[in-house]
C-alpha positions as a Markdown table, in Angstrom:
| # | Residue | x | y | z |
|---|---|---|---|---|
| 1 | Glu | 9.9 | -24.5 | -2.1 |
| 2 | Thr | 6.9 | -24.1 | -4.2 |
| 3 | Gly | 3.6 | -22.1 | -3.8 |
| 4 | Glu | 0.4 | -20.7 | -5.1 |
| 5 | Ser | -1.4 | -17.6 | -5.2 |
| 6 | Val | -4.9 | -18.4 | -5.8 |
| 7 | Gly | -7.5 | -15.3 | -5.9 |
| 8 | Thr | -8.8 | -12.6 | -8.1 |
| 9 | Glu | -8.0 | -9.0 | -9.3 |
| 10 | Ile | -9.9 | -6.6 | -10.5 |
| 11 | Ser | -8.8 | -3.7 | -12.0 |
| 12 | Phe | -11.7 | -1.5 | -14.0 |
| 13 | Glu | -11.9 | 2.2 | -15.3 |
| 14 | Trp | -15.8 | 4.1 | -15.7 |
| 15 | Gln | -16.0 | 7.2 | -17.0 |
| 16 | Ala | -19.9 | 8.1 | -15.7 |
| 17 | Thr | -20.0 | 11.3 | -17.2 |
| 18 | Asp | -18.6 | 13.6 | -19.2 |
| 19 | Asn | -17.1 | 14.8 | -15.9 |
| 20 | Leu | -17.1 | 12.2 | -13.3 |
| 21 | Ser | -14.9 | 9.3 | -13.2 |
| 22 | Phe | -14.0 | 6.1 | -11.5 |
| 23 | Glu | -11.3 | 3.5 | -11.1 |
| 24 | Gly | -9.6 | 1.0 | -9.3 |
| 25 | Ser | -8.2 | -2.6 | -8.1 |
| 26 | Leu | -9.7 | -4.9 | -6.4 |
| 27 | Phe | -7.6 | -8.2 | -5.3 |
| 28 | Phe | -8.8 | -11.0 | -3.0 |
| 29 | Ala | -6.3 | -14.2 | -2.3 |
| 30 | Gly | -4.5 | -16.7 | -0.3 |
| 31 | Ser | -0.9 | -17.6 | -1.0 |
| 32 | Glu | 0.7 | -20.4 | 0.6 |
| 33 | Tyr | 3.1 | -23.0 | -0.4 |
| 34 | Thr | 2.0 | -26.4 | -2.1 |
| 35 | Ala | 4.8 | -28.8 | -0.9 |
| 36 | Asp | 6.8 | -30.0 | 2.5 |
| 37 | Thr | 9.8 | -28.7 | 2.6 |
| 38 | Phe | 12.9 | -30.2 | 4.4 |
| 39 | Asp | 15.9 | -28.5 | 5.9 |
| 40 | Pro | 19.5 | -30.6 | 4.7 |
| 41 | Glu | 18.9 | -32.9 | 7.9 |
| 42 | Gly | 16.0 | -34.1 | 6.7 |
| 43 | Asp | 13.7 | -32.3 | 9.1 |
| 44 | Leu | 10.3 | -30.8 | 8.4 |
| 45 | Phe | 11.2 | -27.1 | 7.7 |
| 46 | Leu | 8.0 | -25.8 | 5.8 |
| 47 | Glu | 4.8 | -27.5 | 5.6 |
| 48 | Glu | 2.5 | -27.9 | 2.7 |
| 49 | Gly | -0.3 | -25.2 | 3.3 |
| 50 | Gln | 1.8 | -22.7 | 5.1 |
| 51 | Glu | 1.0 | -19.0 | 4.7 |
| 52 | Met | 3.5 | -17.0 | 2.3 |
| 53 | Pro | 5.0 | -14.0 | 3.7 |
| 54 | Asn | 4.5 | -10.4 | 2.4 |
| 55 | Ser | 1.5 | -11.9 | 0.8 |
| 56 | Pro | -2.0 | -10.0 | 2.1 |
| 57 | Asp | -4.9 | -11.9 | 1.7 |
| 58 | Glu | -6.7 | -8.8 | 0.4 |
| 59 | Lys | -6.0 | -4.9 | -0.9 |
| 60 | Tyr | -7.7 | -2.6 | -3.0 |
| 61 | Trp | -7.1 | 1.0 | -4.4 |
| 62 | Leu | -10.2 | 3.0 | -5.2 |
| 63 | Ala | -10.4 | 6.4 | -7.0 |
| 64 | Val | -13.1 | 9.5 | -7.8 |
| 65 | Glu | -12.4 | 12.3 | -10.4 |
| 66 | Tyr | -15.1 | 15.2 | -10.7 |
| 67 | Thr | -14.1 | 18.1 | -13.4 |
| 68 | Val | -15.8 | 21.4 | -13.4 |
| 69 | Pro | -14.5 | 22.4 | -17.8 |
| 70 | Gln | -14.2 | 26.3 | -18.5 |
| 71 | Val | -13.2 | 27.5 | -15.1 |
| 72 | Leu | -10.5 | 30.3 | -14.9 |
| 73 | Gly | -10.0 | 29.6 | -18.7 |
| 74 | Gly | -9.0 | 25.2 | -18.1 |
| 75 | Asp | -10.7 | 22.6 | -16.0 |
| 76 | Leu | -10.8 | 22.7 | -12.4 |
| 77 | Trp | -10.4 | 18.9 | -10.8 |
| 78 | Phe | -11.0 | 17.3 | -7.7 |
| 79 | Arg | -9.9 | 13.7 | -6.7 |
| 80 | Tyr | -10.2 | 12.0 | -4.3 |
| 81 | Asp | -8.3 | 8.1 | -4.0 |
| 82 | Thr | -8.0 | 5.5 | -0.9 |
| 83 | Ser | -6.3 | 2.0 | -0.6 |
| 84 | Tyr | -6.0 | -0.2 | 1.9 |
| 85 | Gln | -4.1 | -3.4 | 2.5 |
| 86 | Gly | -4.6 | -6.3 | 4.5 |
| 87 | Glu | -2.7 | -7.7 | 7.4 |
| 88 | Ala | 0.7 | -10.0 | 5.9 |
| 89 | Trp | 3.5 | -11.9 | 7.4 |
| 90 | Ala | 6.7 | -9.3 | 7.8 |
| 91 | Asp | 9.1 | -12.9 | 6.9 |
| 92 | Leu | 8.5 | -16.4 | 7.0 |
| 93 | Asp | 10.6 | -17.3 | 10.4 |
| 94 | Ser | 7.6 | -14.6 | 11.4 |
| 95 | Ala | 4.9 | -16.8 | 9.3 |
| 96 | Leu | 6.3 | -20.3 | 10.8 |
| 97 | Asp | 6.6 | -19.3 | 14.6 |
| 98 | Glu | 2.7 | -17.5 | 14.5 |
| 99 | Asp | 5.1 | -14.3 | 16.0 |
| 100 | Pro | 2.7 | -11.3 | 16.4 |
| 101 | Asp | 5.5 | -9.4 | 16.3 |
| 102 | Gly | 6.1 | -10.2 | 12.7 |
| 103 | Leu | 2.7 | -9.5 | 11.2 |
| 104 | Ile | 2.3 | -6.5 | 9.5 |
| 105 | Pro | -1.5 | -5.1 | 10.7 |
| 106 | Ser | -3.9 | -3.7 | 7.6 |
| 107 | Trp | -3.2 | -0.5 | 6.8 |
| 108 | Lys | -5.1 | 2.3 | 4.8 |
| 109 | Ser | -4.6 | 5.5 | 3.2 |
| 110 | Ser | -5.9 | 8.6 | 1.7 |
| 111 | Asn | -5.2 | 11.4 | -0.5 |
| 112 | Leu | -7.0 | 14.3 | -1.7 |
| 113 | Gln | -6.5 | 16.6 | -5.1 |
| 114 | Val | -7.8 | 19.8 | -6.3 |
| 115 | Gly | -6.2 | 21.5 | -9.7 |
| 116 | Leu | -7.0 | 23.8 | -12.7 |
| 117 | Ser | -5.4 | 22.5 | -16.1 |
| 118 | Leu | -5.6 | 25.3 | -18.1 |
| 119 | Glu | -5.3 | 25.2 | -22.5 |
| 120 | Ser | -2.0 | 26.7 | -21.8 |
| 121 | Gly | -0.5 | 23.7 | -20.7 |
| 122 | Trp | 0.0 | 25.5 | -16.8 |
| 123 | Asn | -1.3 | 23.1 | -14.2 |
| 124 | Val | -1.6 | 23.8 | -10.6 |
| 125 | Ser | -2.7 | 21.1 | -7.9 |
| 126 | Leu | -2.8 | 20.8 | -4.3 |
| 127 | Met | -2.7 | 18.1 | -2.6 |
| 128 | Ala | -2.9 | 16.3 | 0.9 |
| 129 | Arg | -1.6 | 12.9 | 1.1 |
| 130 | Asn | -3.0 | 10.6 | 4.2 |
| 131 | Val | -6.0 | 13.1 | 4.2 |
| 132 | Trp | -6.8 | 11.1 | 7.2 |
| 133 | Asp | -4.1 | 11.3 | 9.1 |
| 134 | Asp | -4.3 | 7.5 | 9.6 |
| 135 | Arg | -0.7 | 5.8 | 11.7 |
| 136 | Gly | -0.7 | 2.4 | 9.9 |
| 137 | Val | 2.8 | 0.3 | 9.2 |
| 138 | Asn | 3.6 | -0.3 | 5.9 |
| 139 | Asn | 7.0 | -2.6 | 6.8 |
| 140 | Leu | 8.5 | -4.7 | 9.1 |
| 141 | Tyr | 11.9 | -5.6 | 8.8 |
| 142 | Thr | 12.3 | -8.2 | 11.7 |
| 143 | Thr | 16.2 | -9.0 | 11.8 |
| 144 | Thr | 18.4 | -9.6 | 14.8 |
| 145 | Tyr | 21.4 | -8.6 | 13.1 |
| 146 | Ala | 21.6 | -5.3 | 14.4 |
| 147 | Gly | 20.0 | -5.7 | 17.3 |
| 148 | Val | 23.4 | -8.8 | 18.3 |
| 149 | Trp | 25.6 | -5.9 | 16.3 |
| 150 | Phe | 24.8 | -3.5 | 18.6 |
| 151 | Asp | 23.3 | -5.3 | 21.5 |
| 152 | Asp | 20.2 | -4.2 | 21.7 |
| 153 | Pro | 16.4 | -5.6 | 21.4 |
| 154 | Arg | 14.9 | -2.2 | 19.8 |
| 155 | Phe | 16.4 | -3.1 | 16.6 |
| 156 | Arg | 14.7 | -6.6 | 16.7 |
| 157 | Asn | 11.1 | -5.3 | 15.0 |
| 158 | Glu | 12.1 | -1.9 | 13.2 |
| 159 | Arg | 8.7 | -0.3 | 11.9 |
| 160 | Thr | 8.2 | 1.7 | 8.7 |
| 161 | Ile | 5.5 | 4.2 | 9.8 |
| 162 | Gln | 2.9 | 5.9 | 7.7 |
| 163 | Arg | 4.1 | 8.9 | 6.4 |
| 164 | Pro | 1.4 | 11.6 | 8.8 |
| 165 | Arg | -1.0 | 14.0 | 6.7 |
| 166 | Thr | 1.4 | 16.0 | 4.6 |
| 167 | Tyr | 0.8 | 18.9 | 1.8 |
| 168 | Ala | 1.9 | 19.0 | -1.5 |
| 169 | Leu | 1.8 | 22.1 | -4.0 |
| 170 | Ser | 2.7 | 21.6 | -8.0 |
| 171 | Val | 3.1 | 23.7 | -10.9 |
| 172 | Thr | 3.6 | 22.2 | -14.1 |
| 173 | Lys | 4.0 | 22.9 | -17.8 |
| 174 | Arg | 3.5 | 21.1 | -20.8 |
| 175 | Phe | 5.3 | 21.4 | -23.8 |
């Protein structure tokens, strides 16, 4: 099997001011097989131009951070980041059959953080992961093995759902 992914990927960092920075990554591409593939009996198995599985056409990650210097003996900072991934086929069989049950839908997630970095080396931060509580599907397991083993079709398409909004507190010390 031969294939190619043709597109553009851009990563950037921009320190807009002493206190404000932006960073991110953008990806746009098309991934497809570039030659016909035949099975051992000589029948066409995979046609040239077939979309490749696990290859979204677009994804991005963007972040903005703002720092307020000299707060309580350190720097108070705020950070927001967001990411997105377009839909993709979970496996080759789903792509070949254009089986909607084998399509991982597009998903997005965002995080919000606030922290205090002290000159003493102590850092305290509070984070809200998946701050908008998005309920996307991050992965899809399409095997029939478990369904056959347990004689239960529910195991055919197991989805990994995004973790709901969670909070974390981190306290660290640099030495």
